């Protein structure tokens, strides 16, 4: 899997938009970008996945520039319940082959009132 | 609810003992992954199985072993337990053709 770099932590306030950027300079042609959210003592939860340009769902948006060497997860109008660790993963979709889906350190987002 | 079931949810055992953690993947998922997360640490990939076969191995200790059965459930066996093995152990599953994986709620292991 491509190595990823994310900020260790970010603080925000309720109602603000939070943008977390992940760097993945050695992303391969077949790699997808996937973001997960983890609350304390819970398993990570899939948020969004993309390959290029922009993807949006009911939870977040994912912006991927043309060179795909970075991606930005955007959380609109965060609330206290969005306080969590956010992980960026970059890798090919496995075809029944082994896949060490390795999580990096993640970004710890703290939403303040 | 991700559809991935892990048992037991909590387990306290003594050093030197052996425990087995069990995982039932989402219906239809062929891939099972095991992760370890110590307090305030990241997720450490341990091992992956696909349709009963080991497919990828991470930093899994020799004291740990896993298997996936014909009904696709998986077990993680931890032996000669040490205090440092205390952690949250997650199982995750995927169809095998996607790197979107779905995590269970984890099994809390405390070694005393």
mmCIF file with all atom_site columns, C-alpha atoms in Angstrom:
data_model
loop_
_atom_site.group_PDB
_atom_site.id
_atom_site.type_symbol
_atom_site.label_atom_id
_atom_site.label_alt_id
_atom_site.label_comp_id
_atom_site.label_asym_id
_atom_site.label_entity_id
_atom_site.label_seq_id
_atom_site.pdbx_PDB_ins_code
_atom_site.Cartn_x
_atom_site.Cartn_y
_atom_site.Cartn_z
_atom_site.occupancy
_atom_site.B_iso_or_equiv
_atom_site.pdbx_formal_charge
_atom_site.auth_seq_id
_atom_site.auth_comp_id
_atom_site.auth_asym_id
_atom_site.auth_atom_id
_atom_site.pdbx_PDB_model_num
ATOM 1   C CA . UNK A 1 1   ? 0.000   0.000   0.000   1.00 0.00 ? 1   UNK A CA 1
ATOM 2   C CA . UNK A 1 2   ? 1.086   3.559   -0.651  1.00 0.00 ? 2   UNK A CA 1
ATOM 3   C CA . UNK A 1 3   ? 2.458   5.334   2.407   1.00 0.00 ? 3   UNK A CA 1
ATOM 4   C CA . UNK A 1 4   ? 0.212   8.057   3.725   1.00 0.00 ? 4   UNK A CA 1
ATOM 5   C CA . UNK A 1 5   ? 0.891   11.134  5.830   1.00 0.00 ? 5   UNK A CA 1
ATOM 6   C CA . UNK A 1 6   ? -1.798  12.917  7.830   1.00 0.00 ? 6   UNK A CA 1
ATOM 7   C CA . UNK A 1 7   ? -1.728  15.597  10.524  1.00 0.00 ? 7   UNK A CA 1
ATOM 8   C CA . UNK A 1 8   ? -1.667  14.073  13.980  1.00 0.00 ? 8   UNK A CA 1
ATOM 9   C CA . UNK A 1 9   ? -4.497  16.195  15.335  1.00 0.00 ? 9   UNK A CA 1
ATOM 10  C CA . UNK A 1 10  ? -6.890  19.007  14.516  1.00 0.00 ? 10  UNK A CA 1
ATOM 11  C CA . UNK A 1 11  ? -9.230  21.091  16.633  1.00 0.00 ? 11  UNK A CA 1
ATOM 12  C CA . UNK A 1 12  ? -12.446 22.622  15.409  1.00 0.00 ? 12  UNK A CA 1
ATOM 13  C CA . UNK A 1 13  ? -15.691 24.097  16.683  1.00 0.00 ? 13  UNK A CA 1
ATOM 14  C CA . UNK A 1 14  ? -19.242 22.987  16.232  1.00 0.00 ? 14  UNK A CA 1
ATOM 15  C CA . UNK A 1 15  ? -20.754 24.119  12.963  1.00 0.00 ? 15  UNK A CA 1
ATOM 16  C CA . UNK A 1 16  ? -17.435 24.572  11.209  1.00 0.00 ? 16  UNK A CA 1
ATOM 17  C CA . UNK A 1 17  ? -16.154 22.648  8.231   1.00 0.00 ? 17  UNK A CA 1
ATOM 18  C CA . UNK A 1 18  ? -13.215 20.376  8.892   1.00 0.00 ? 18  UNK A CA 1
ATOM 19  C CA . UNK A 1 19  ? -10.768 19.514  6.136   1.00 0.00 ? 19  UNK A CA 1
ATOM 20  C CA . UNK A 1 20  ? -8.181  16.785  6.643   1.00 0.00 ? 20  UNK A CA 1
ATOM 21  C CA . UNK A 1 21  ? -5.514  16.367  4.011   1.00 0.00 ? 21  UNK A CA 1
ATOM 22  C CA . UNK A 1 22  ? -3.707  13.102  3.405   1.00 0.00 ? 22  UNK A CA 1
ATOM 23  C CA . UNK A 1 23  ? -0.490  12.974  1.370   1.00 0.00 ? 23  UNK A CA 1
ATOM 24  C CA . UNK A 1 24  ? 0.207   9.882   -0.697  1.00 0.00 ? 24  UNK A CA 1
ATOM 25  C CA . UNK A 1 25  ? 2.992   10.794  -3.094  1.00 0.00 ? 25  UNK A CA 1
ATOM 26  C CA . UNK A 1 26  ? 3.636   7.258   -4.318  1.00 0.00 ? 26  UNK A CA 1
ATOM 27  C CA . UNK A 1 27  ? 0.036   6.382   -5.107  1.00 0.00 ? 27  UNK A CA 1
ATOM 28  C CA . UNK A 1 28  ? -0.213  3.812   -7.879  1.00 0.00 ? 28  UNK A CA 1
ATOM 29  C CA . UNK A 1 29  ? -2.464  3.926   -10.915 1.00 0.00 ? 29  UNK A CA 1
ATOM 30  C CA . UNK A 1 30  ? -4.845  1.307   -9.566  1.00 0.00 ? 30  UNK A CA 1
ATOM 31  C CA . UNK A 1 31  ? -4.993  2.663   -6.022  1.00 0.00 ? 31  UNK A CA 1
ATOM 32  C CA . UNK A 1 32  ? -8.182  3.952   -4.446  1.00 0.00 ? 32  UNK A CA 1
ATOM 33  C CA . UNK A 1 33  ? -8.365  6.347   -1.498  1.00 0.00 ? 33  UNK A CA 1
ATOM 34  C CA . UNK A 1 34  ? -10.527 5.319   1.439   1.00 0.00 ? 34  UNK A CA 1
ATOM 35  C CA . UNK A 1 35  ? -11.290 7.139   4.679   1.00 0.00 ? 35  UNK A CA 1
ATOM 36  C CA . UNK A 1 36  ? -12.402 5.598   7.936   1.00 0.00 ? 36  UNK A CA 1
ATOM 37  C CA . UNK A 1 37  ? -13.651 7.107   11.195  1.00 0.00 ? 37  UNK A CA 1
ATOM 38  C CA . UNK A 1 38  ? -12.973 5.576   14.589  1.00 0.00 ? 38  UNK A CA 1
ATOM 39  C CA . UNK A 1 39  ? -14.602 6.485   17.881  1.00 0.00 ? 39  UNK A CA 1
ATOM 40  C CA . UNK A 1 40  ? -12.919 5.440   21.136  1.00 0.00 ? 40  UNK A CA 1
ATOM 41  C CA . UNK A 1 41  ? -13.243 1.736   21.846  1.00 0.00 ? 41  UNK A CA 1
ATOM 42  C CA . UNK A 1 42  ? -15.098 1.089   18.602  1.00 0.00 ? 42  UNK A CA 1
ATOM 43  C CA . UNK A 1 43  ? -14.080 -0.403  15.296  1.00 0.00 ? 43  UNK A CA 1
ATOM 44  C CA . UNK A 1 44  ? -13.302 1.956   12.431  1.00 0.00 ? 44  UNK A CA 1
ATOM 45  C CA . UNK A 1 45  ? -16.215 2.805   10.190  1.00 0.00 ? 45  UNK A CA 1
ATOM 46  C CA . UNK A 1 46  ? -16.036 3.375   6.438   1.00 0.00 ? 46  UNK A CA 1
ATOM 47  C CA . UNK A 1 47  ? -16.757 6.990   5.487   1.00 0.00 ? 47  UNK A CA 1
ATOM 48  C CA . UNK A 1 48  ? -15.974 7.481   1.836   1.00 0.00 ? 48  UNK A CA 1
ATOM 49  C CA . UNK A 1 49  ? -13.894 6.172   -1.043  1.00 0.00 ? 49  UNK A CA 1
ATOM 50  C CA . UNK A 1 50  ? -12.721 7.750   -4.266  1.00 0.00 ? 50  UNK A CA 1
ATOM 51  C CA . UNK A 1 51  ? -10.376 7.440   -7.197  1.00 0.00 ? 51  UNK A CA 1
ATOM 52  C CA . UNK A 1 52  ? -10.250 10.936  -8.703  1.00 0.00 ? 52  UNK A CA 1
ATOM 53  C CA . UNK A 1 53  ? -11.938 14.358  -8.672  1.00 0.00 ? 53  UNK A CA 1
ATOM 54  C CA . UNK A 1 54  ? -14.702 14.652  -6.113  1.00 0.00 ? 54  UNK A CA 1
ATOM 55  C CA . UNK A 1 55  ? -16.927 12.189  -4.309  1.00 0.00 ? 55  UNK A CA 1
ATOM 56  C CA . UNK A 1 56  ? -19.737 13.201  -1.997  1.00 0.00 ? 56  UNK A CA 1
ATOM 57  C CA . UNK A 1 57  ? -22.050 11.220  0.215   1.00 0.00 ? 57  UNK A CA 1
ATOM 58  C CA . UNK A 1 58  ? -24.372 12.019  3.080   1.00 0.00 ? 58  UNK A CA 1
ATOM 59  C CA . UNK A 1 59  ? -21.487 12.166  5.538   1.00 0.00 ? 59  UNK A CA 1
ATOM 60  C CA . UNK A 1 60  ? -18.526 13.771  3.801   1.00 0.00 ? 60  UNK A CA 1
ATOM 61  C CA . UNK A 1 61  ? -16.846 14.883  0.621   1.00 0.00 ? 61  UNK A CA 1
ATOM 62  C CA . UNK A 1 62  ? -13.560 13.676  -0.761  1.00 0.00 ? 62  UNK A CA 1
ATOM 63  C CA . UNK A 1 63  ? -11.503 15.919  -3.005  1.00 0.00 ? 63  UNK A CA 1
ATOM 64  C CA . UNK A 1 64  ? -8.740  14.397  -5.103  1.00 0.00 ? 64  UNK A CA 1
ATOM 65  C CA . UNK A 1 65  ? -6.588  16.628  -7.344  1.00 0.00 ? 65  UNK A CA 1
ATOM 66  C CA . UNK A 1 66  ? -5.577  15.574  -10.813 1.00 0.00 ? 66  UNK A CA 1
ATOM 67  C CA . UNK A 1 67  ? -2.134  14.284  -9.770  1.00 0.00 ? 67  UNK A CA 1
ATOM 68  C CA . UNK A 1 68  ? -3.779  12.179  -6.975  1.00 0.00 ? 68  UNK A CA 1
ATOM 69  C CA . UNK A 1 69  ? -0.776  12.715  -4.697  1.00 0.00 ? 69  UNK A CA 1
ATOM 70  C CA . UNK A 1 70  ? -3.024  13.977  -1.948  1.00 0.00 ? 70  UNK A CA 1
ATOM 71  C CA . UNK A 1 71  ? -6.653  13.918  -0.950  1.00 0.00 ? 71  UNK A CA 1
ATOM 72  C CA . UNK A 1 72  ? -8.808  15.999  1.368   1.00 0.00 ? 72  UNK A CA 1
ATOM 73  C CA . UNK A 1 73  ? -11.651 14.713  3.474   1.00 0.00 ? 73  UNK A CA 1
ATOM 74  C CA . UNK A 1 74  ? -14.185 17.439  4.141   1.00 0.00 ? 74  UNK A CA 1
ATOM 75  C CA . UNK A 1 75  ? -16.657 17.167  7.016   1.00 0.00 ? 75  UNK A CA 1
ATOM 76  C CA . UNK A 1 76  ? -19.326 19.853  6.726   1.00 0.00 ? 76  UNK A CA 1
ATOM 77  C CA . UNK A 1 77  ? -20.729 21.570  9.811   1.00 0.00 ? 77  UNK A CA 1
ATOM 78  C CA . UNK A 1 78  ? -19.208 19.254  12.393  1.00 0.00 ? 78  UNK A CA 1
ATOM 79  C CA . UNK A 1 79  ? -20.848 18.488  15.687  1.00 0.00 ? 79  UNK A CA 1
ATOM 80  C CA . UNK A 1 80  ? -19.426 17.239  18.973  1.00 0.00 ? 80  UNK A CA 1
ATOM 81  C CA . UNK A 1 81  ? -20.200 13.690  17.860  1.00 0.00 ? 81  UNK A CA 1
ATOM 82  C CA . UNK A 1 82  ? -17.711 14.015  15.003  1.00 0.00 ? 82  UNK A CA 1
ATOM 83  C CA . UNK A 1 83  ? -14.858 13.946  17.507  1.00 0.00 ? 83  UNK A CA 1
ATOM 84  C CA . UNK A 1 84  ? -12.935 10.873  16.413  1.00 0.00 ? 84  UNK A CA 1
ATOM 85  C CA . UNK A 1 85  ? -9.798  9.615   14.721  1.00 0.00 ? 85  UNK A CA 1
ATOM 86  C CA . UNK A 1 86  ? -9.879  9.714   10.929  1.00 0.00 ? 86  UNK A CA 1
ATOM 87  C CA . UNK A 1 87  ? -7.722  7.352   8.871   1.00 0.00 ? 87  UNK A CA 1
ATOM 88  C CA . UNK A 1 88  ? -6.715  7.625   5.246   1.00 0.00 ? 88  UNK A CA 1
ATOM 89  C CA . UNK A 1 89  ? -5.904  4.416   3.381   1.00 0.00 ? 89  UNK A CA 1
ATOM 90  C CA . UNK A 1 90  ? -4.558  4.114   -0.123  1.00 0.00 ? 90  UNK A CA 1
ATOM 91  C CA . UNK A 1 91  ? -4.469  0.842   -1.987  1.00 0.00 ? 91  UNK A CA 1
ATOM 92  C CA . UNK A 1 92  ? -5.634  -1.268  -4.855  1.00 0.00 ? 92  UNK A CA 1
ATOM 93  C CA . UNK A 1 93  ? -8.826  -3.194  -4.663  1.00 0.00 ? 93  UNK A CA 1
ATOM 94  C CA . UNK A 1 94  ? -7.699  -6.710  -3.841  1.00 0.00 ? 94  UNK A CA 1
ATOM 95  C CA . UNK A 1 95  ? -8.653  -9.474  -6.220  1.00 0.00 ? 95  UNK A CA 1
ATOM 96  C CA . UNK A 1 96  ? -8.814  -12.234 -3.675  1.00 0.00 ? 96  UNK A CA 1
ATOM 97  C CA . UNK A 1 97  ? -5.105  -11.774 -3.185  1.00 0.00 ? 97  UNK A CA 1
ATOM 98  C CA . UNK A 1 98  ? -3.558  -10.832 0.081   1.00 0.00 ? 98  UNK A CA 1
ATOM 99  C CA . UNK A 1 99  ? -3.969  -7.259  1.134   1.00 0.00 ? 99  UNK A CA 1
ATOM 100 C CA . UNK A 1 100 ? -2.257  -5.823  4.169   1.00 0.00 ? 100 UNK A CA 1
ATOM 101 C CA . UNK A 1 101 ? -4.722  -3.028  4.749   1.00 0.00 ? 101 UNK A CA 1
ATOM 102 C CA . UNK A 1 102 ? -2.425  -1.060  6.989   1.00 0.00 ? 102 UNK A CA 1
ATOM 103 C CA . UNK A 1 103 ? -3.741  1.959   8.811   1.00 0.00 ? 103 UNK A CA 1
ATOM 104 C CA . UNK A 1 104 ? -1.450  4.882   9.536   1.00 0.00 ? 104 UNK A CA 1
ATOM 105 C CA . UNK A 1 105 ? -1.577  6.963   12.666  1.00 0.00 ? 105 UNK A CA 1
ATOM 106 C CA . UNK A 1 106 ? -4.730  8.811   11.686  1.00 0.00 ? 106 UNK A CA 1
ATOM 107 C CA . UNK A 1 107 ? -5.819  12.342  12.512  1.00 0.00 ? 107 UNK A CA 1
ATOM 108 C CA . UNK A 1 108 ? -7.402  12.963  15.883  1.00 0.00 ? 108 UNK A CA 1
ATOM 109 C CA . UNK A 1 109 ? -10.172 15.532  15.399  1.00 0.00 ? 109 UNK A CA 1
ATOM 110 C CA . UNK A 1 110 ? -11.530 17.296  18.462  1.00 0.00 ? 110 UNK A CA 1
ATOM 111 C CA . UNK A 1 111 ? -14.724 19.286  18.007  1.00 0.00 ? 111 UNK A CA 1
ATOM 112 C CA . UNK A 1 112 ? -15.266 21.870  20.703  1.00 0.00 ? 112 UNK A CA 1
ATOM 113 C CA . UNK A 1 113 ? -18.554 23.503  21.693  1.00 0.00 ? 113 UNK A CA 1
ATOM 114 C CA . UNK B 2 1   ? -24.163 -2.425  13.156  1.00 0.00 ? 1   UNK B CA 1
ATOM 115 C CA . UNK B 2 2   ? -21.499 -3.502  10.674  1.00 0.00 ? 2   UNK B CA 1
ATOM 116 C CA . UNK B 2 3   ? -22.700 -7.092  10.527  1.00 0.00 ? 3   UNK B CA 1
ATOM 117 C CA . UNK B 2 4   ? -19.375 -8.392  11.863  1.00 0.00 ? 4   UNK B CA 1
ATOM 118 C CA . UNK B 2 5   ? -19.755 -10.194 15.181  1.00 0.00 ? 5   UNK B CA 1
ATOM 119 C CA . UNK B 2 6   ? -16.955 -10.715 17.652  1.00 0.00 ? 6   UNK B CA 1
ATOM 120 C CA . UNK B 2 7   ? -16.972 -12.726 20.842  1.00 0.00 ? 7   UNK B CA 1
ATOM 121 C CA . UNK B 2 8   ? -16.223 -12.378 23.655  1.00 0.00 ? 8   UNK B CA 1
ATOM 122 C CA . UNK B 2 9   ? -16.592 -8.636  24.077  1.00 0.00 ? 9   UNK B CA 1
ATOM 123 C CA . UNK B 2 10  ? -14.455 -8.596  27.204  1.00 0.00 ? 10  UNK B CA 1
ATOM 124 C CA . UNK B 2 11  ? -11.963 -11.083 28.542  1.00 0.00 ? 11  UNK B CA 1
ATOM 125 C CA . UNK B 2 12  ? -9.659  -11.002 31.542  1.00 0.00 ? 12  UNK B CA 1
ATOM 126 C CA . UNK B 2 13  ? -7.026  -13.661 31.865  1.00 0.00 ? 13  UNK B CA 1
ATOM 127 C CA . UNK B 2 14  ? -3.707  -14.291 33.551  1.00 0.00 ? 14  UNK B CA 1
ATOM 128 C CA . UNK B 2 15  ? -0.229  -14.211 32.086  1.00 0.00 ? 15  UNK B CA 1
ATOM 129 C CA . UNK B 2 16  ? 0.822   -17.459 30.487  1.00 0.00 ? 16  UNK B CA 1
ATOM 130 C CA . UNK B 2 17  ? -2.721  -18.420 29.564  1.00 0.00 ? 17  UNK B CA 1
ATOM 131 C CA . UNK B 2 18  ? -4.250  -19.013 26.152  1.00 0.00 ? 18  UNK B CA 1
ATOM 132 C CA . UNK B 2 19  ? -7.412  -17.447 24.737  1.00 0.00 ? 19  UNK B CA 1
ATOM 133 C CA . UNK B 2 20  ? -9.417  -17.727 21.561  1.00 0.00 ? 20  UNK B CA 1
ATOM 134 C CA . UNK B 2 21  ? -11.221 -14.807 19.986  1.00 0.00 ? 21  UNK B CA 1
ATOM 135 C CA . UNK B 2 22  ? -13.982 -15.521 17.527  1.00 0.00 ? 22  UNK B CA 1
ATOM 136 C CA . UNK B 2 23  ? -15.240 -13.576 14.541  1.00 0.00 ? 23  UNK B CA 1
ATOM 137 C CA . UNK B 2 24  ? -18.256 -14.049 12.305  1.00 0.00 ? 24  UNK B CA 1
ATOM 138 C CA . UNK B 2 25  ? -17.906 -11.970 9.149   1.00 0.00 ? 25  UNK B CA 1
ATOM 139 C CA . UNK B 2 26  ? -20.714 -10.206 7.320   1.00 0.00 ? 26  UNK B CA 1
ATOM 140 C CA . UNK B 2 27  ? -22.905 -12.518 5.334   1.00 0.00 ? 27  UNK B CA 1
ATOM 141 C CA . UNK B 2 28  ? -21.205 -13.313 2.057   1.00 0.00 ? 28  UNK B CA 1
ATOM 142 C CA . UNK B 2 29  ? -17.844 -11.772 2.918   1.00 0.00 ? 29  UNK B CA 1
ATOM 143 C CA . UNK B 2 30  ? -14.943 -14.054 2.100   1.00 0.00 ? 30  UNK B CA 1
ATOM 144 C CA . UNK B 2 31  ? -12.095 -12.009 3.576   1.00 0.00 ? 31  UNK B CA 1
ATOM 145 C CA . UNK B 2 32  ? -11.376 -11.683 7.269   1.00 0.00 ? 32  UNK B CA 1
ATOM 146 C CA . UNK B 2 33  ? -8.786  -9.388  8.791   1.00 0.00 ? 33  UNK B CA 1
ATOM 147 C CA . UNK B 2 34  ? -7.483  -9.245  12.349  1.00 0.00 ? 34  UNK B CA 1
ATOM 148 C CA . UNK B 2 35  ? -6.098  -6.091  13.961  1.00 0.00 ? 35  UNK B CA 1
ATOM 149 C CA . UNK B 2 36  ? -4.660  -5.270  17.355  1.00 0.00 ? 36  UNK B CA 1
ATOM 150 C CA . UNK B 2 37  ? -5.052  -1.859  18.954  1.00 0.00 ? 37  UNK B CA 1
ATOM 151 C CA . UNK B 2 38  ? -3.308  -1.138  22.230  1.00 0.00 ? 38  UNK B CA 1
ATOM 152 C CA . UNK B 2 39  ? -4.275  1.802   24.411  1.00 0.00 ? 39  UNK B CA 1
ATOM 153 C CA . UNK B 2 40  ? -3.772  5.033   22.507  1.00 0.00 ? 40  UNK B CA 1
ATOM 154 C CA . UNK B 2 41  ? -2.045  3.174   19.712  1.00 0.00 ? 41  UNK B CA 1
ATOM 155 C CA . UNK B 2 42  ? -2.890  2.763   16.087  1.00 0.00 ? 42  UNK B CA 1
ATOM 156 C CA . UNK B 2 43  ? -4.377  -0.261  14.422  1.00 0.00 ? 43  UNK B CA 1
ATOM 157 C CA . UNK B 2 44  ? -1.781  -2.959  13.859  1.00 0.00 ? 44  UNK B CA 1
ATOM 158 C CA . UNK B 2 45  ? -2.575  -5.355  11.044  1.00 0.00 ? 45  UNK B CA 1
ATOM 159 C CA . UNK B 2 46  ? -2.082  -8.947  12.147  1.00 0.00 ? 46  UNK B CA 1
ATOM 160 C CA . UNK B 2 47  ? -3.329  -11.300 9.461   1.00 0.00 ? 47  UNK B CA 1
ATOM 161 C CA . UNK B 2 48  ? -5.817  -11.750 6.634   1.00 0.00 ? 48  UNK B CA 1
ATOM 162 C CA . UNK B 2 49  ? -7.673  -14.796 5.403   1.00 0.00 ? 49  UNK B CA 1
ATOM 163 C CA . UNK B 2 50  ? -9.605  -15.252 2.207   1.00 0.00 ? 50  UNK B CA 1
ATOM 164 C CA . UNK B 2 51  ? -12.013 -18.161 1.822   1.00 0.00 ? 51  UNK B CA 1
ATOM 165 C CA . UNK B 2 52  ? -10.128 -20.249 4.327   1.00 0.00 ? 52  UNK B CA 1
ATOM 166 C CA . UNK B 2 53  ? -6.614  -19.487 3.180   1.00 0.00 ? 53  UNK B CA 1
ATOM 167 C CA . UNK B 2 54  ? -4.062  -17.186 4.735   1.00 0.00 ? 54  UNK B CA 1
ATOM 168 C CA . UNK B 2 55  ? -3.380  -14.381 2.273   1.00 0.00 ? 55  UNK B CA 1
ATOM 169 C CA . UNK B 2 56  ? -1.438  -11.681 4.098   1.00 0.00 ? 56  UNK B CA 1
ATOM 170 C CA . UNK B 2 57  ? 0.530   -11.501 7.293   1.00 0.00 ? 57  UNK B CA 1
ATOM 171 C CA . UNK B 2 58  ? 1.487   -8.480  9.313   1.00 0.00 ? 58  UNK B CA 1
ATOM 172 C CA . UNK B 2 59  ? 3.422   -8.156  12.534  1.00 0.00 ? 59  UNK B CA 1
ATOM 173 C CA . UNK B 2 60  ? 1.758   -11.121 14.155  1.00 0.00 ? 60  UNK B CA 1
ATOM 174 C CA . UNK B 2 61  ? 3.696   -12.737 16.973  1.00 0.00 ? 61  UNK B CA 1
ATOM 175 C CA . UNK B 2 62  ? 4.591   -16.415 16.788  1.00 0.00 ? 62  UNK B CA 1
ATOM 176 C CA . UNK B 2 63  ? 2.521   -16.917 19.944  1.00 0.00 ? 63  UNK B CA 1
ATOM 177 C CA . UNK B 2 64  ? -0.539  -15.843 17.960  1.00 0.00 ? 64  UNK B CA 1
ATOM 178 C CA . UNK B 2 65  ? -2.245  -17.887 15.292  1.00 0.00 ? 65  UNK B CA 1
ATOM 179 C CA . UNK B 2 66  ? -5.458  -17.679 13.353  1.00 0.00 ? 66  UNK B CA 1
ATOM 180 C CA . UNK B 2 67  ? -7.595  -19.693 11.023  1.00 0.00 ? 67  UNK B CA 1
ATOM 181 C CA . UNK B 2 68  ? -10.697 -19.320 8.920   1.00 0.00 ? 68  UNK B CA 1
ATOM 182 C CA . UNK B 2 69  ? -13.149 -22.186 8.829   1.00 0.00 ? 69  UNK B CA 1
ATOM 183 C CA . UNK B 2 70  ? -15.276 -23.513 5.943   1.00 0.00 ? 70  UNK B CA 1
ATOM 184 C CA . UNK B 2 71  ? -18.264 -21.553 7.225   1.00 0.00 ? 71  UNK B CA 1
ATOM 185 C CA . UNK B 2 72  ? -15.998 -18.454 6.962   1.00 0.00 ? 72  UNK B CA 1
ATOM 186 C CA . UNK B 2 73  ? -15.894 -17.637 10.635  1.00 0.00 ? 73  UNK B CA 1
ATOM 187 C CA . UNK B 2 74  ? -12.423 -17.021 12.000  1.00 0.00 ? 74  UNK B CA 1
ATOM 188 C CA . UNK B 2 75  ? -10.609 -17.505 15.269  1.00 0.00 ? 75  UNK B CA 1
ATOM 189 C CA . UNK B 2 76  ? -7.550  -15.751 16.626  1.00 0.00 ? 76  UNK B CA 1
ATOM 190 C CA . UNK B 2 77  ? -5.617  -17.793 19.150  1.00 0.00 ? 77  UNK B CA 1
ATOM 191 C CA . UNK B 2 78  ? -3.334  -16.001 21.593  1.00 0.00 ? 78  UNK B CA 1
ATOM 192 C CA . UNK B 2 79  ? -1.063  -18.133 23.746  1.00 0.00 ? 79  UNK B CA 1
ATOM 193 C CA . UNK B 2 80  ? 1.545   -17.643 26.469  1.00 0.00 ? 80  UNK B CA 1
ATOM 194 C CA . UNK B 2 81  ? -0.093  -14.325 27.132  1.00 0.00 ? 81  UNK B CA 1
ATOM 195 C CA . UNK B 2 82  ? 1.943   -11.409 28.416  1.00 0.00 ? 82  UNK B CA 1
ATOM 196 C CA . UNK B 2 83  ? 0.852   -8.164  30.003  1.00 0.00 ? 83  UNK B CA 1
ATOM 197 C CA . UNK B 2 84  ? 1.687   -6.342  26.778  1.00 0.00 ? 84  UNK B CA 1
ATOM 198 C CA . UNK B 2 85  ? -0.880  -8.372  24.887  1.00 0.00 ? 85  UNK B CA 1
ATOM 199 C CA . UNK B 2 86  ? -3.628  -6.435  26.625  1.00 0.00 ? 86  UNK B CA 1
ATOM 200 C CA . UNK B 2 87  ? -5.412  -4.663  23.806  1.00 0.00 ? 87  UNK B CA 1
ATOM 201 C CA . UNK B 2 88  ? -8.544  -4.341  21.747  1.00 0.00 ? 88  UNK B CA 1
ATOM 202 C CA . UNK B 2 89  ? -8.603  -6.961  19.013  1.00 0.00 ? 89  UNK B CA 1
ATOM 203 C CA . UNK B 2 90  ? -10.674 -6.174  15.965  1.00 0.00 ? 90  UNK B CA 1
ATOM 204 C CA . UNK B 2 91  ? -11.929 -8.424  13.267  1.00 0.00 ? 91  UNK B CA 1
ATOM 205 C CA . UNK B 2 92  ? -12.994 -6.979  9.935   1.00 0.00 ? 92  UNK B CA 1
ATOM 206 C CA . UNK B 2 93  ? -14.448 -8.496  6.807   1.00 0.00 ? 93  UNK B CA 1
ATOM 207 C CA . UNK B 2 94  ? -14.859 -7.615  3.170   1.00 0.00 ? 94  UNK B CA 1
ATOM 208 C CA . UNK B 2 95  ? -16.177 -9.315  0.053   1.00 0.00 ? 95  UNK B CA 1
ATOM 209 C CA . UNK B 2 96  ? -12.565 -9.781  -1.032  1.00 0.00 ? 96  UNK B CA 1
ATOM 210 C CA . UNK B 2 97  ? -12.843 -7.614  -4.105  1.00 0.00 ? 97  UNK B CA 1
ATOM 211 C CA . UNK B 2 98  ? -12.945 -4.309  -2.289  1.00 0.00 ? 98  UNK B CA 1
ATOM 212 C CA . UNK B 2 99  ? -10.636 -2.576  0.114   1.00 0.00 ? 99  UNK B CA 1
ATOM 213 C CA . UNK B 2 100 ? -13.664 -1.290  1.972   1.00 0.00 ? 100 UNK B CA 1
ATOM 214 C CA . UNK B 2 101 ? -13.660 -3.377  5.091   1.00 0.00 ? 101 UNK B CA 1
ATOM 215 C CA . UNK B 2 102 ? -16.204 -3.566  7.872   1.00 0.00 ? 102 UNK B CA 1
ATOM 216 C CA . UNK B 2 103 ? -15.090 -3.822  11.461  1.00 0.00 ? 103 UNK B CA 1
ATOM 217 C CA . UNK B 2 104 ? -16.635 -5.572  14.405  1.00 0.00 ? 104 UNK B CA 1
ATOM 218 C CA . UNK B 2 105 ? -16.901 -3.961  17.824  1.00 0.00 ? 105 UNK B CA 1
ATOM 219 C CA . UNK B 2 106 ? -13.766 -5.656  19.027  1.00 0.00 ? 106 UNK B CA 1
ATOM 220 C CA . UNK B 2 107 ? -12.763 -7.954  21.854  1.00 0.00 ? 107 UNK B CA 1
ATOM 221 C CA . UNK B 2 108 ? -11.193 -6.314  24.875  1.00 0.00 ? 108 UNK B CA 1
ATOM 222 C CA . UNK B 2 109 ? -8.426  -8.511  26.256  1.00 0.00 ? 109 UNK B CA 1
ATOM 223 C CA . UNK B 2 110 ? -6.908  -7.704  29.616  1.00 0.00 ? 110 UNK B CA 1
ATOM 224 C CA . UNK B 2 111 ? -3.961  -9.788  30.780  1.00 0.00 ? 111 UNK B CA 1
ATOM 225 C CA . UNK B 2 112 ? -3.251  -9.554  34.499  1.00 0.00 ? 112 UNK B CA 1
#
